[in-house]
Short mmCIF file of C-alpha atoms and ligand atoms in Angstrom, two decimals:
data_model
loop_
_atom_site.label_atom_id
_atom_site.label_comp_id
_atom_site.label_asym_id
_atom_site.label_seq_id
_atom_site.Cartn_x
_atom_site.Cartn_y
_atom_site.Cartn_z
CA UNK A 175 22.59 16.85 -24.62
CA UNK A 176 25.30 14.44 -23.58
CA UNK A 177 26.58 13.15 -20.13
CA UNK A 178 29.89 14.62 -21.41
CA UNK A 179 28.61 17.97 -22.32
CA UNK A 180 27.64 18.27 -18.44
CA UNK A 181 30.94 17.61 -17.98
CA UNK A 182 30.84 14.55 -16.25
CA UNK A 183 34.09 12.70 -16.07
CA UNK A 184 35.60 9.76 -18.14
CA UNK A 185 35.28 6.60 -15.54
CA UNK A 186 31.78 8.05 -15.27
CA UNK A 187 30.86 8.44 -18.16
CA UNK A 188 32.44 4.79 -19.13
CA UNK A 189 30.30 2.87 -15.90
CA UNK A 190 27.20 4.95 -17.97
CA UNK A 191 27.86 4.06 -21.54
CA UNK A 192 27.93 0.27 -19.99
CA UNK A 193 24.82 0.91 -18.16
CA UNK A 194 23.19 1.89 -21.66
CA UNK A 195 22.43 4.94 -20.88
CA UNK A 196 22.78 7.58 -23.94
CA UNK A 197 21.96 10.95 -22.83
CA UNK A 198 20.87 12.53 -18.96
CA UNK A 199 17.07 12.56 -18.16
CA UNK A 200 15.38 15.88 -17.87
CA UNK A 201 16.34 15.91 -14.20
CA UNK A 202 19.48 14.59 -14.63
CA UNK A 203 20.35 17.62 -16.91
CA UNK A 204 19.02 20.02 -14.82
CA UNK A 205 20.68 18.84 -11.80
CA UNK A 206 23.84 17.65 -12.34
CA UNK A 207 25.10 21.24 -13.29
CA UNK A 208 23.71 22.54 -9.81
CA UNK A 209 25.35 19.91 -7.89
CA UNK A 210 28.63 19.96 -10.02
CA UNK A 211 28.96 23.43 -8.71
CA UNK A 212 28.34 22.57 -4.53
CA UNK A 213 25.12 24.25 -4.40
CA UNK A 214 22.63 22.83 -2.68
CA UNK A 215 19.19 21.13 -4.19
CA UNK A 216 15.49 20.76 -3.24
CA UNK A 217 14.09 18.61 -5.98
CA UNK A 218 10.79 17.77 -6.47
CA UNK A 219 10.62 14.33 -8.14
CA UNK A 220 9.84 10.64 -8.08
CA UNK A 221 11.54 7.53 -8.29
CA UNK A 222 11.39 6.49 -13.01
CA UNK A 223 12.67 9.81 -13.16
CA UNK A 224 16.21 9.00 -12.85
CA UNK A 225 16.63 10.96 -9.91
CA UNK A 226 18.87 8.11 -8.42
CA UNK A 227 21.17 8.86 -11.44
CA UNK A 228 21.10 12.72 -10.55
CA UNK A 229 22.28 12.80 -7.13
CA UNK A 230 24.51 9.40 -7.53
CA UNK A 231 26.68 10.59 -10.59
CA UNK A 232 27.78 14.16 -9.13
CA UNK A 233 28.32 12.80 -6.04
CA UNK A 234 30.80 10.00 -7.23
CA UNK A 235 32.61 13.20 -9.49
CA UNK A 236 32.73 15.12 -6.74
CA UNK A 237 34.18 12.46 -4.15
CA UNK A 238 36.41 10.99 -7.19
CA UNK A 239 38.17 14.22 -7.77
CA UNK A 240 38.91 15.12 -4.17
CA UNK A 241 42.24 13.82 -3.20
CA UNK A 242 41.35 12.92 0.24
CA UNK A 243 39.33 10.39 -0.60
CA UNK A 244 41.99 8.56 -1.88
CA UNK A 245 44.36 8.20 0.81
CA UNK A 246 44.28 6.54 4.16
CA UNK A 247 41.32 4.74 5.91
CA UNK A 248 38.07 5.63 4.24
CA UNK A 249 35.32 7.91 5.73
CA UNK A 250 31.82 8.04 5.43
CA UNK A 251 31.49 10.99 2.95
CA UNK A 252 28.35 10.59 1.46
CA UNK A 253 25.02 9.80 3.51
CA UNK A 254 22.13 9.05 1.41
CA UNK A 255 18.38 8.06 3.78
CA UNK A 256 15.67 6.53 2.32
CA UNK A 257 12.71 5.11 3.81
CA UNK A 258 13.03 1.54 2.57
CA UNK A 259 14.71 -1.37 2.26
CA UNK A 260 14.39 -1.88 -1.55
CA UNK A 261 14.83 2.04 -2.45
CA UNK A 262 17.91 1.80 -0.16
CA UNK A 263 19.56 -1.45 -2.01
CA UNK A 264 18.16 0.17 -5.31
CA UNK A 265 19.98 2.93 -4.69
CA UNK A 266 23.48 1.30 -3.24
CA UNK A 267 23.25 -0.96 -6.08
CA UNK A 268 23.05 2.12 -8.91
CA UNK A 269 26.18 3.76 -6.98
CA UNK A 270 28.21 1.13 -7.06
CA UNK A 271 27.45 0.73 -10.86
CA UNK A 272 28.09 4.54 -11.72
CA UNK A 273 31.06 4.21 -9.51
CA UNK A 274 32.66 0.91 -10.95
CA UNK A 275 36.02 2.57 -12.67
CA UNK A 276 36.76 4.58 -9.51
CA UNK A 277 38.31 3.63 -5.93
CA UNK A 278 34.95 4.68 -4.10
CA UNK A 279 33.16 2.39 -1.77
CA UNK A 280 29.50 2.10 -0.99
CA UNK A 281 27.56 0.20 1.89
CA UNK A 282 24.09 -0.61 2.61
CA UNK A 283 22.08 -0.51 6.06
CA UNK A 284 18.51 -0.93 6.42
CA UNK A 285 16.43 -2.79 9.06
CA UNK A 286 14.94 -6.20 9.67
CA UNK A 287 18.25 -8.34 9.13
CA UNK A 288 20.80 -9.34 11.37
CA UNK A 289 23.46 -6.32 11.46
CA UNK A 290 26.80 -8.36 11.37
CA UNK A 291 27.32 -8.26 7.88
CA UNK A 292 26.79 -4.40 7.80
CA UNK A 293 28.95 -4.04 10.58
CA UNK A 294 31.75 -6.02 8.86
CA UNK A 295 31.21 -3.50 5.75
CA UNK A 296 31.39 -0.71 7.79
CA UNK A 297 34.43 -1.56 9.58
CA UNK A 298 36.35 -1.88 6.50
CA UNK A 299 35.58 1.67 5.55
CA UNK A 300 33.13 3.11 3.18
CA UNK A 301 33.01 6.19 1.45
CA UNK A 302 29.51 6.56 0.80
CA UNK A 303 26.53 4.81 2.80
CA UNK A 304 23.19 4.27 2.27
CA UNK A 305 20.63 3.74 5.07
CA UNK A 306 16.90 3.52 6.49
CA UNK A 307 16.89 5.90 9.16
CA UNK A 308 15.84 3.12 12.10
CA UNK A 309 18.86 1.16 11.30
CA UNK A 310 21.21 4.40 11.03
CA UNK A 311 20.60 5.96 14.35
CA UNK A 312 21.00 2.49 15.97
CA UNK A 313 24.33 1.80 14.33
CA UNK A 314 25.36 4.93 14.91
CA UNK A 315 24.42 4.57 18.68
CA UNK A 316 26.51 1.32 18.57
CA UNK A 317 29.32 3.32 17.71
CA UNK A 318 29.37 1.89 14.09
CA UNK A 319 29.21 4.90 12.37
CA UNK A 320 30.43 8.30 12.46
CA UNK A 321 28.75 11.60 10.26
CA UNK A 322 31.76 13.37 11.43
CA UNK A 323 33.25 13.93 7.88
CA UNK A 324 29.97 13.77 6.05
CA UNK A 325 30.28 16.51 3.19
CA UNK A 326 27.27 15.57 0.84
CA UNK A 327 23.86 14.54 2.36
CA UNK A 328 20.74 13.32 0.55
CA UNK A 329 17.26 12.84 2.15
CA UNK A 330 15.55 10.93 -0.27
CA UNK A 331 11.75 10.50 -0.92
CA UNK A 332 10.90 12.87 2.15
CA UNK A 333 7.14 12.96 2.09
CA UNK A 334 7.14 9.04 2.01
CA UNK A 335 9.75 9.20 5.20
CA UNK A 336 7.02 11.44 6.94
CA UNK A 337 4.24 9.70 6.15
CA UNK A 338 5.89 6.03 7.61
CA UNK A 339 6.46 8.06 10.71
CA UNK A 340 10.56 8.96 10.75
CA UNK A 341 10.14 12.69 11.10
CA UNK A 342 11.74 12.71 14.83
CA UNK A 343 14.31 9.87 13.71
CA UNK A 344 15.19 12.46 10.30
CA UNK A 345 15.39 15.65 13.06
CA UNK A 346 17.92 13.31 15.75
CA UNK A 347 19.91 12.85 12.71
CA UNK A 348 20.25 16.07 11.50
CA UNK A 349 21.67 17.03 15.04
CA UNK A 350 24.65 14.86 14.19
CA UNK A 351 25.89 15.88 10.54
CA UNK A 352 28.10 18.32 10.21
CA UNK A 353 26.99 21.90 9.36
CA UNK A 354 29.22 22.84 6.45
CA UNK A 355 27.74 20.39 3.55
CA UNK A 356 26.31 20.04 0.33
CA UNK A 357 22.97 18.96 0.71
CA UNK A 358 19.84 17.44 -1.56
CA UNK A 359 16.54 17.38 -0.59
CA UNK A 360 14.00 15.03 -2.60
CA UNK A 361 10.28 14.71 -2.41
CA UNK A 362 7.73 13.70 -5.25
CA UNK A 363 5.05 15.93 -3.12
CA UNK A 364 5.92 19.30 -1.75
CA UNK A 365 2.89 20.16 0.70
CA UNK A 366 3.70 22.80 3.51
CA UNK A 367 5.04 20.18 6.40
CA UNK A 368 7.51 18.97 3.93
CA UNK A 369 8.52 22.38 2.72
CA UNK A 370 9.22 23.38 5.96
CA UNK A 371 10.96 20.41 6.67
CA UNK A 372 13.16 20.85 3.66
CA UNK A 373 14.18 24.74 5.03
CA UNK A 374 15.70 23.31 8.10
CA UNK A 375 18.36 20.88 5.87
CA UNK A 376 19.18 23.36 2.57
CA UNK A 377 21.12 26.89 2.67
CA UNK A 378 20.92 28.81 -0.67
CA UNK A 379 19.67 26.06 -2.66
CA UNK A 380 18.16 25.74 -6.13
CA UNK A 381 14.76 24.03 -6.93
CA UNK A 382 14.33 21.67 -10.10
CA UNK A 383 10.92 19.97 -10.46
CA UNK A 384 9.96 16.95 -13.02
CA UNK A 385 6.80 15.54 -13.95
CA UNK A 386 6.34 12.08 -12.77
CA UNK A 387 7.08 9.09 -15.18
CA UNK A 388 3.00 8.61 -15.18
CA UNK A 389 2.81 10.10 -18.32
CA UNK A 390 4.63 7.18 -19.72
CA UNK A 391 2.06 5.09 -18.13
CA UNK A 392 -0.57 7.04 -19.78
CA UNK A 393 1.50 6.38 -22.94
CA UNK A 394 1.37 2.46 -22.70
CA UNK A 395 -1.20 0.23 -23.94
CA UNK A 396 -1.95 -2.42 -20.97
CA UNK A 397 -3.67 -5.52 -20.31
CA UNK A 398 -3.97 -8.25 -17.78
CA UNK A 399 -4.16 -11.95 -18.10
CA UNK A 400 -5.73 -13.48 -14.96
CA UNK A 401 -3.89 -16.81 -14.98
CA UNK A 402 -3.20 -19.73 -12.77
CA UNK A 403 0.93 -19.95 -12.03
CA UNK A 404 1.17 -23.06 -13.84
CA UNK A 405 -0.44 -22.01 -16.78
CA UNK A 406 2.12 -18.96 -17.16
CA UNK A 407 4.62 -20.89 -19.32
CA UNK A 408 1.93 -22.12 -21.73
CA UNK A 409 0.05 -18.72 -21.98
CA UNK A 410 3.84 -17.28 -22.59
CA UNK A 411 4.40 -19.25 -25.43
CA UNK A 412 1.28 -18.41 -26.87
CA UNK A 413 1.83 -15.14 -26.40
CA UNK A 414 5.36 -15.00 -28.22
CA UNK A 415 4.00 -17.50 -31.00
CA UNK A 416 2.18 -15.09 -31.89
CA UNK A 417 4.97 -12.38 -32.16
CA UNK A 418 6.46 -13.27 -35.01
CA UNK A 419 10.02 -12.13 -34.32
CA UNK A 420 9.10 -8.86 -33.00
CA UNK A 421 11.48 -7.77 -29.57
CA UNK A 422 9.54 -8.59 -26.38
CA UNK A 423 11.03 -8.14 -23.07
CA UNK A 424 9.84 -10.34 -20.33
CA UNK A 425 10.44 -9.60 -16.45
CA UNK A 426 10.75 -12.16 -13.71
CA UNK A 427 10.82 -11.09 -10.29
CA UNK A 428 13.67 -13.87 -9.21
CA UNK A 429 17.04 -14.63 -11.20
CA UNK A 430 16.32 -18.35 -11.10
CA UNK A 431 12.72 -17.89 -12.19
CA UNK A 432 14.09 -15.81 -15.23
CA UNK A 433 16.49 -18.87 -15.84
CA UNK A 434 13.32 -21.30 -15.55
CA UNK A 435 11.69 -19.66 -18.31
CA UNK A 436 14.41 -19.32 -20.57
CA UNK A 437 14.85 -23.23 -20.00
CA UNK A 438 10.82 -23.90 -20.56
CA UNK A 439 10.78 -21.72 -23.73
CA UNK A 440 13.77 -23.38 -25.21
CA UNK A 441 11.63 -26.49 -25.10
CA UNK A 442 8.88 -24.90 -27.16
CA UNK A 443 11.36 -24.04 -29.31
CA UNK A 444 11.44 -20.13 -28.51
CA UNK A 445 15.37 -18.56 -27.61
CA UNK A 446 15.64 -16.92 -25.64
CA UNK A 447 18.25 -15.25 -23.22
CA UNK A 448 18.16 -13.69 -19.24
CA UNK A 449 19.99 -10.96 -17.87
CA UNK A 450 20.27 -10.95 -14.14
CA UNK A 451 22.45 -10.36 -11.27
CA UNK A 452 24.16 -13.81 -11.37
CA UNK A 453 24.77 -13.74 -14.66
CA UNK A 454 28.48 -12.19 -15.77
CA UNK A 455 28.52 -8.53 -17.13
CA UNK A 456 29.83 -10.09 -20.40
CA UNK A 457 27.17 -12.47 -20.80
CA UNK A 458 24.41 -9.25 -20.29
CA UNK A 459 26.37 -7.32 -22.22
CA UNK A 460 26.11 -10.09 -25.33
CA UNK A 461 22.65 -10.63 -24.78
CA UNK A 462 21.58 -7.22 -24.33
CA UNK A 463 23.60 -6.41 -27.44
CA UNK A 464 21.73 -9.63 -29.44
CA UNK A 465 18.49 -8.25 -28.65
CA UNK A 466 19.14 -4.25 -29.56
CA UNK A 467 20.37 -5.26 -32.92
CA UNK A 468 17.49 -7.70 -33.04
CA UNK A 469 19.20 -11.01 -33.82
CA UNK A 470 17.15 -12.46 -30.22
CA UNK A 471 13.38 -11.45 -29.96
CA UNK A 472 13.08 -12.64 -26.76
CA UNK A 473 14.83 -11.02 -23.46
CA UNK A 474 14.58 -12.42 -20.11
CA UNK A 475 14.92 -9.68 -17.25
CA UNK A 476 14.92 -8.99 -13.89
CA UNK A 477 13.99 -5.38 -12.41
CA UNK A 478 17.61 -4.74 -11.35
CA UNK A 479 19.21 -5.83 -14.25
CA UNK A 480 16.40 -4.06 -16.65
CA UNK A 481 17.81 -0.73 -15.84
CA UNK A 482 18.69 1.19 -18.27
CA UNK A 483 17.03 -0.78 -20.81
CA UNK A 484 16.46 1.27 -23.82
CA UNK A 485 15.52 -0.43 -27.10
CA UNK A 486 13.87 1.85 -29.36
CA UNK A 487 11.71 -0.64 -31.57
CA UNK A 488 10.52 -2.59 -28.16
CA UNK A 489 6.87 -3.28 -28.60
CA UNK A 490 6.12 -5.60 -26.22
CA UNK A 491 6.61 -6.00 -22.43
CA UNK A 492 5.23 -8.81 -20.50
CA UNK A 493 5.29 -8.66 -16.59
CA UNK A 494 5.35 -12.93 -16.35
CA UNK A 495 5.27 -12.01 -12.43
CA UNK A 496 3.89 -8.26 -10.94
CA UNK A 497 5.91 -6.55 -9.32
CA UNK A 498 5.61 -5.75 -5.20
CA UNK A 499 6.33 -2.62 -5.89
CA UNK A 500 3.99 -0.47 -7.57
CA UNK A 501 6.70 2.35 -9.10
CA UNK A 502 8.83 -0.93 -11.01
CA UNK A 503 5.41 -2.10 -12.44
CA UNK A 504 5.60 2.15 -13.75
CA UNK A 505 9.36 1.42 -14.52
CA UNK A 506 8.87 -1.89 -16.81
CA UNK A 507 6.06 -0.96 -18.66
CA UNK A 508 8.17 2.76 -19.37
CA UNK A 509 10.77 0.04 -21.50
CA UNK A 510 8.23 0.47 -24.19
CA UNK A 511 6.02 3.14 -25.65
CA UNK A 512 9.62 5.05 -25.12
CA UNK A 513 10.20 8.23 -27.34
CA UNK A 514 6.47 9.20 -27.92
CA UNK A 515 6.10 5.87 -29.42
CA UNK A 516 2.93 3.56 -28.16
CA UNK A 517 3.98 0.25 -26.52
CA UNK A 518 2.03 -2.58 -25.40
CA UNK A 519 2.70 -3.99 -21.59
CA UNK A 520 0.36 -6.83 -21.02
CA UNK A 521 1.04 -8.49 -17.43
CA UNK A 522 0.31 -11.85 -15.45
CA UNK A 523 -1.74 -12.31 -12.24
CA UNK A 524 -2.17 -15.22 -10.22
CA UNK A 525 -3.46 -15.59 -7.51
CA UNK A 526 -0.84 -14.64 -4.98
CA UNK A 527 -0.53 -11.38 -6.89
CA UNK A 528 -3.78 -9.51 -6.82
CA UNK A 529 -2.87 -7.47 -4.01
CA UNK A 530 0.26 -6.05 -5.76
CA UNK A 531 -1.90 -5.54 -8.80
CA UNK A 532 -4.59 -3.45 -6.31
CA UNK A 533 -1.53 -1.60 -5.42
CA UNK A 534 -0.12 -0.67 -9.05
CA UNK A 535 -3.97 0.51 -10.03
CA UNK A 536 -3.78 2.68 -7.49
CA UNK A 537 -0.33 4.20 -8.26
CA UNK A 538 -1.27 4.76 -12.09
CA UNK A 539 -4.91 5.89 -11.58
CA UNK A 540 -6.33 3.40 -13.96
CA UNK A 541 -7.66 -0.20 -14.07
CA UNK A 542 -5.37 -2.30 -16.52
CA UNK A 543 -7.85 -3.84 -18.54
CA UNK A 544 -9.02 -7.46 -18.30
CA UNK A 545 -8.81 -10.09 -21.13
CA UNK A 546 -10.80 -12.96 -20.45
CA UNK A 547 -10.74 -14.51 -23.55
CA UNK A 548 -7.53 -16.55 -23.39
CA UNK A 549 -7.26 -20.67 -22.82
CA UNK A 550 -5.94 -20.53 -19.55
CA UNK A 551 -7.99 -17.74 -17.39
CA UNK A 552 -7.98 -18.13 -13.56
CA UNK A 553 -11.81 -18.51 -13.06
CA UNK A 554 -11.13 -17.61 -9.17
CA UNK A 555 -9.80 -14.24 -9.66
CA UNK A 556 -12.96 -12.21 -9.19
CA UNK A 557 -12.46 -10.25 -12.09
CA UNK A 558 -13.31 -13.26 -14.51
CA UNK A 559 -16.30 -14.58 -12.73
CA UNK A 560 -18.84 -12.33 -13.89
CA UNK A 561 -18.26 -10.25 -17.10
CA UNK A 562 -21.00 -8.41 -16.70
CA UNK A 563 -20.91 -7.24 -12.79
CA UNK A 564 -17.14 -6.35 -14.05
CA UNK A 565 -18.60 -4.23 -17.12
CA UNK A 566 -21.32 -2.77 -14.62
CA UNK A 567 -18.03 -1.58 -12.69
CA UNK A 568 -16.39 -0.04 -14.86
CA UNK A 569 -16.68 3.15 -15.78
CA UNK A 570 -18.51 4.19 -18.93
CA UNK A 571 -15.63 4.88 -21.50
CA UNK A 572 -16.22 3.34 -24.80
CA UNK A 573 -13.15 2.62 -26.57
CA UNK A 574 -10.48 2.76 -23.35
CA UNK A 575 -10.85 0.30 -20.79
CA UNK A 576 -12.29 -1.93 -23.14
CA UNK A 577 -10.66 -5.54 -22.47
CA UNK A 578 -8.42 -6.02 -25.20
CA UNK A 579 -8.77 -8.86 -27.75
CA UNK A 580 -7.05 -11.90 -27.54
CA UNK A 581 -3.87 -12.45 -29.50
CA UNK A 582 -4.04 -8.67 -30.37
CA UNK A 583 -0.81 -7.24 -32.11
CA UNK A 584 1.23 -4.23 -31.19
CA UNK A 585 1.37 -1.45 -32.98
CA UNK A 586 4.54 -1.06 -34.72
CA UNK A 587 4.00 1.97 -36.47
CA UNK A 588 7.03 3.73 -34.81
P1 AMP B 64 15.21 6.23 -10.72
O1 AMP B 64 14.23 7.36 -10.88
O2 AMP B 64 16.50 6.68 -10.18
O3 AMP B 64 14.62 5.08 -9.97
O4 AMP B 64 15.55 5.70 -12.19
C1 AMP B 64 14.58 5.11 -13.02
C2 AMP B 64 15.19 4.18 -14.03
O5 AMP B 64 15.83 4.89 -15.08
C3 AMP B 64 16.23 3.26 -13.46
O6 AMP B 64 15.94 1.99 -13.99
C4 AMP B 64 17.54 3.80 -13.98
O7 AMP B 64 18.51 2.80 -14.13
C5 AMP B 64 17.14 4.36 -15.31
N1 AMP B 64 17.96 5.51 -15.75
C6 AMP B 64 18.48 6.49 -14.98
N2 AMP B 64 19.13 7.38 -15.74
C7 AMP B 64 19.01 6.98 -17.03
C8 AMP B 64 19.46 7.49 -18.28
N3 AMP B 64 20.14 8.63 -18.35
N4 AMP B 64 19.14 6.80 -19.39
C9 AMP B 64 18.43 5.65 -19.31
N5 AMP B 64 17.97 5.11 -18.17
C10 AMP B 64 18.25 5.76 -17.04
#
């Protein structure tokens, strides 16, 4: 299945194929037909599904092809809510890419800046916003924003909006948008509050439901190095030494601390190239293109700019910083092991990171096993100090869980 055999349109379809993406995701097939036709959706998904894709890309047809859009001052068309700040710019940031050979503006508001700049957005005229409920209502109580002509309306991640206590600012809301509209309704849990909840926002709507990306997890070969932040480099270049050429992708949370490493590897004579926001859509483009047809082994990316990502023969993943989030720890690590195949993702902790590791362990249900016998562990992190209190912990499973080797090679067989 193709994006064009769902019919989705040529400036689409062009913003995708630069993207990289190839064909829809299971819920991107299922939906995107539903939503093509106006009907309304209750999905039951979670973000590394490509659920951002599913809602954004029939959305932009749909605004694209209606005339009105076009002429005059722009109206808010298109309200997406999400609970937080980083699913909210996530989100913005994937519209305006699916949207980037059409006329249609997008704006973000969330809470916890200063709103002037939103403001300014807003009073140029957007088509399609996308907002934290707190900051919402109050703009809207400002007078900075009007639902009056909202025709599609997507609640996103609705059991996490409950459970961070917006249920009363989600009901206010739904007072002011207009009856007659699509709406989508996304949750990755469906228990009876949010079922309920979802009965109040849909009319006649259809229900598509996709495993979480968890099994990739489950797929993936991990490890952690406990590691001091200026040993990372070093331990890096060990690490790809040791590759011998084979493609290994390598995230950094910041755009200059991707550039820092590209700079440090180049003087252990490792190329390298990064791919980040700052960086010009030609220059990703090349590099991205170097490293699918394998002439660069070693990729430099940040979480935004990883998207869409999808190099067959990637063995390798190394998280040179963890992730704050839990789901993009989910979302790197599913760059490999992709299509059945098995994929190593071996990650760095220091010591500022441990809580976002506690945090990823939880999400994925596992403990990403230690290795402790590398030249530059972090004797402070607790899980080094004692080997055997840490073996006494975990549970008794002989071969998984084990802490990998040292220096241990992927598994190319795919
Ligand atoms: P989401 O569930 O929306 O957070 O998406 C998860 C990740 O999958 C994001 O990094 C997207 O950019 C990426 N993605 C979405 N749709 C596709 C697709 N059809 N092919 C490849 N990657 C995709």
């Amino acid at each position: 299945m193709t994006f064009k055999e769902i019919n989705i349109i040529a400036p689409i379809l062009r913003a995708l194929e630069a993207q990289g993406y190839t064909q829809p995701t299971p819920i991107q097939e299922q939906a995107i037909p539903i939503l093509l036709k106006g009907t309304d959706l209750l999905g039951c998904a979670q973000t590394g599904t490509g659920k951002t894709a599913a809602f954004a890309i029939p959305i932009i047809q749909q605004l694209f092809l209606d005339k009105n859009t076009q002429q005059g001052r722009k109206k808010i068309k298109a309200l997406i809510v999400t609970p937080t700040r980083e699913l909210a710019i996530q989100i913005a940031d994937n519209f305006t890419a699916y949207s980037a050979h059409t006329h249609l503006k997008n704006a973000v508001i969330f809470g916890g800046v200063k709103q002037g700049r939103q403001t300014d957005t807003l009073k140029q005229g957007v088509d399609i916003l996308v907002a934290t409920p707190g900051r919402l209502l109050d703009l809207m109580q400002q007078g900075f924003i009007s639902l009056k002509d909202v025709e599609y309306f997507v609640l996103d991640e609705a059991d996490q909006m409950l459970d961070m206590g917006f249920i009363h600012d989600i009901k206010r809301l739904l007072t002011k948008l207009p009856t007659k509209r699509q709406s989508l309704f996304f949750s990755a849990t469906m228990p009876q509050t949010i079922a309920d909840l979802s009965h109040t926002i849909l009319t006649d709507y259809q229900r598509v439901s996709i495993e979480p990306e968890q099994a990739t997890a489950e797929k993936v070969e991990q490890a952690i190095y406990f590691v001091q932040k200026s040993d990372k480099i070093k331990l890096l270049t060990e690490l790809l030494n040791d590759q011998e050429g084979k493609s290994t992708l390598v995230f950094s949370r910041t755009k200059h601390g991707a550039d820092k490493i590209v700079k440090k590897l180049a003087q252990q004579g490792i190329k390298s190239a990064a791919i980040h926001g700052n960086k010009s859509q030609n220059a990703r483009q090349k590099a991205l293109g170097a490293f699918k047809n394998g002439e660069l082994h070693v990729l430099l990316a940040t979480d935004i700019a990883a998207r869409g990502i999808d190099v067959s023969e990637l063995s390798l993943v190394i998280n040179f910083d963890l992730p704050n989030i839990p789901e993009t720890y989910v979302h790197r690590i599913g760059r490999t092991g992709r299509a059945k195949a098995s994929g190593i993702a071996i990650s760095f902790c220091d010591a500022e990171e441990r809580a976002y590791l506690k945090d990823i362990e939880k999400l994925i249900g596992q403990k990403v096993p230690v290795i402790n016998e590398h030249d530059y562990v972090d004797t402070s992190a607790p899980q080094t100090l004692s080997k055997q209190k840490q073996q006494a912990k975990r549970k008794p499973s002989p071969s998984k869980g084990k802490p990998k080797q040292k220096r241990r090679r992927p598994n190319n067989n795919q």
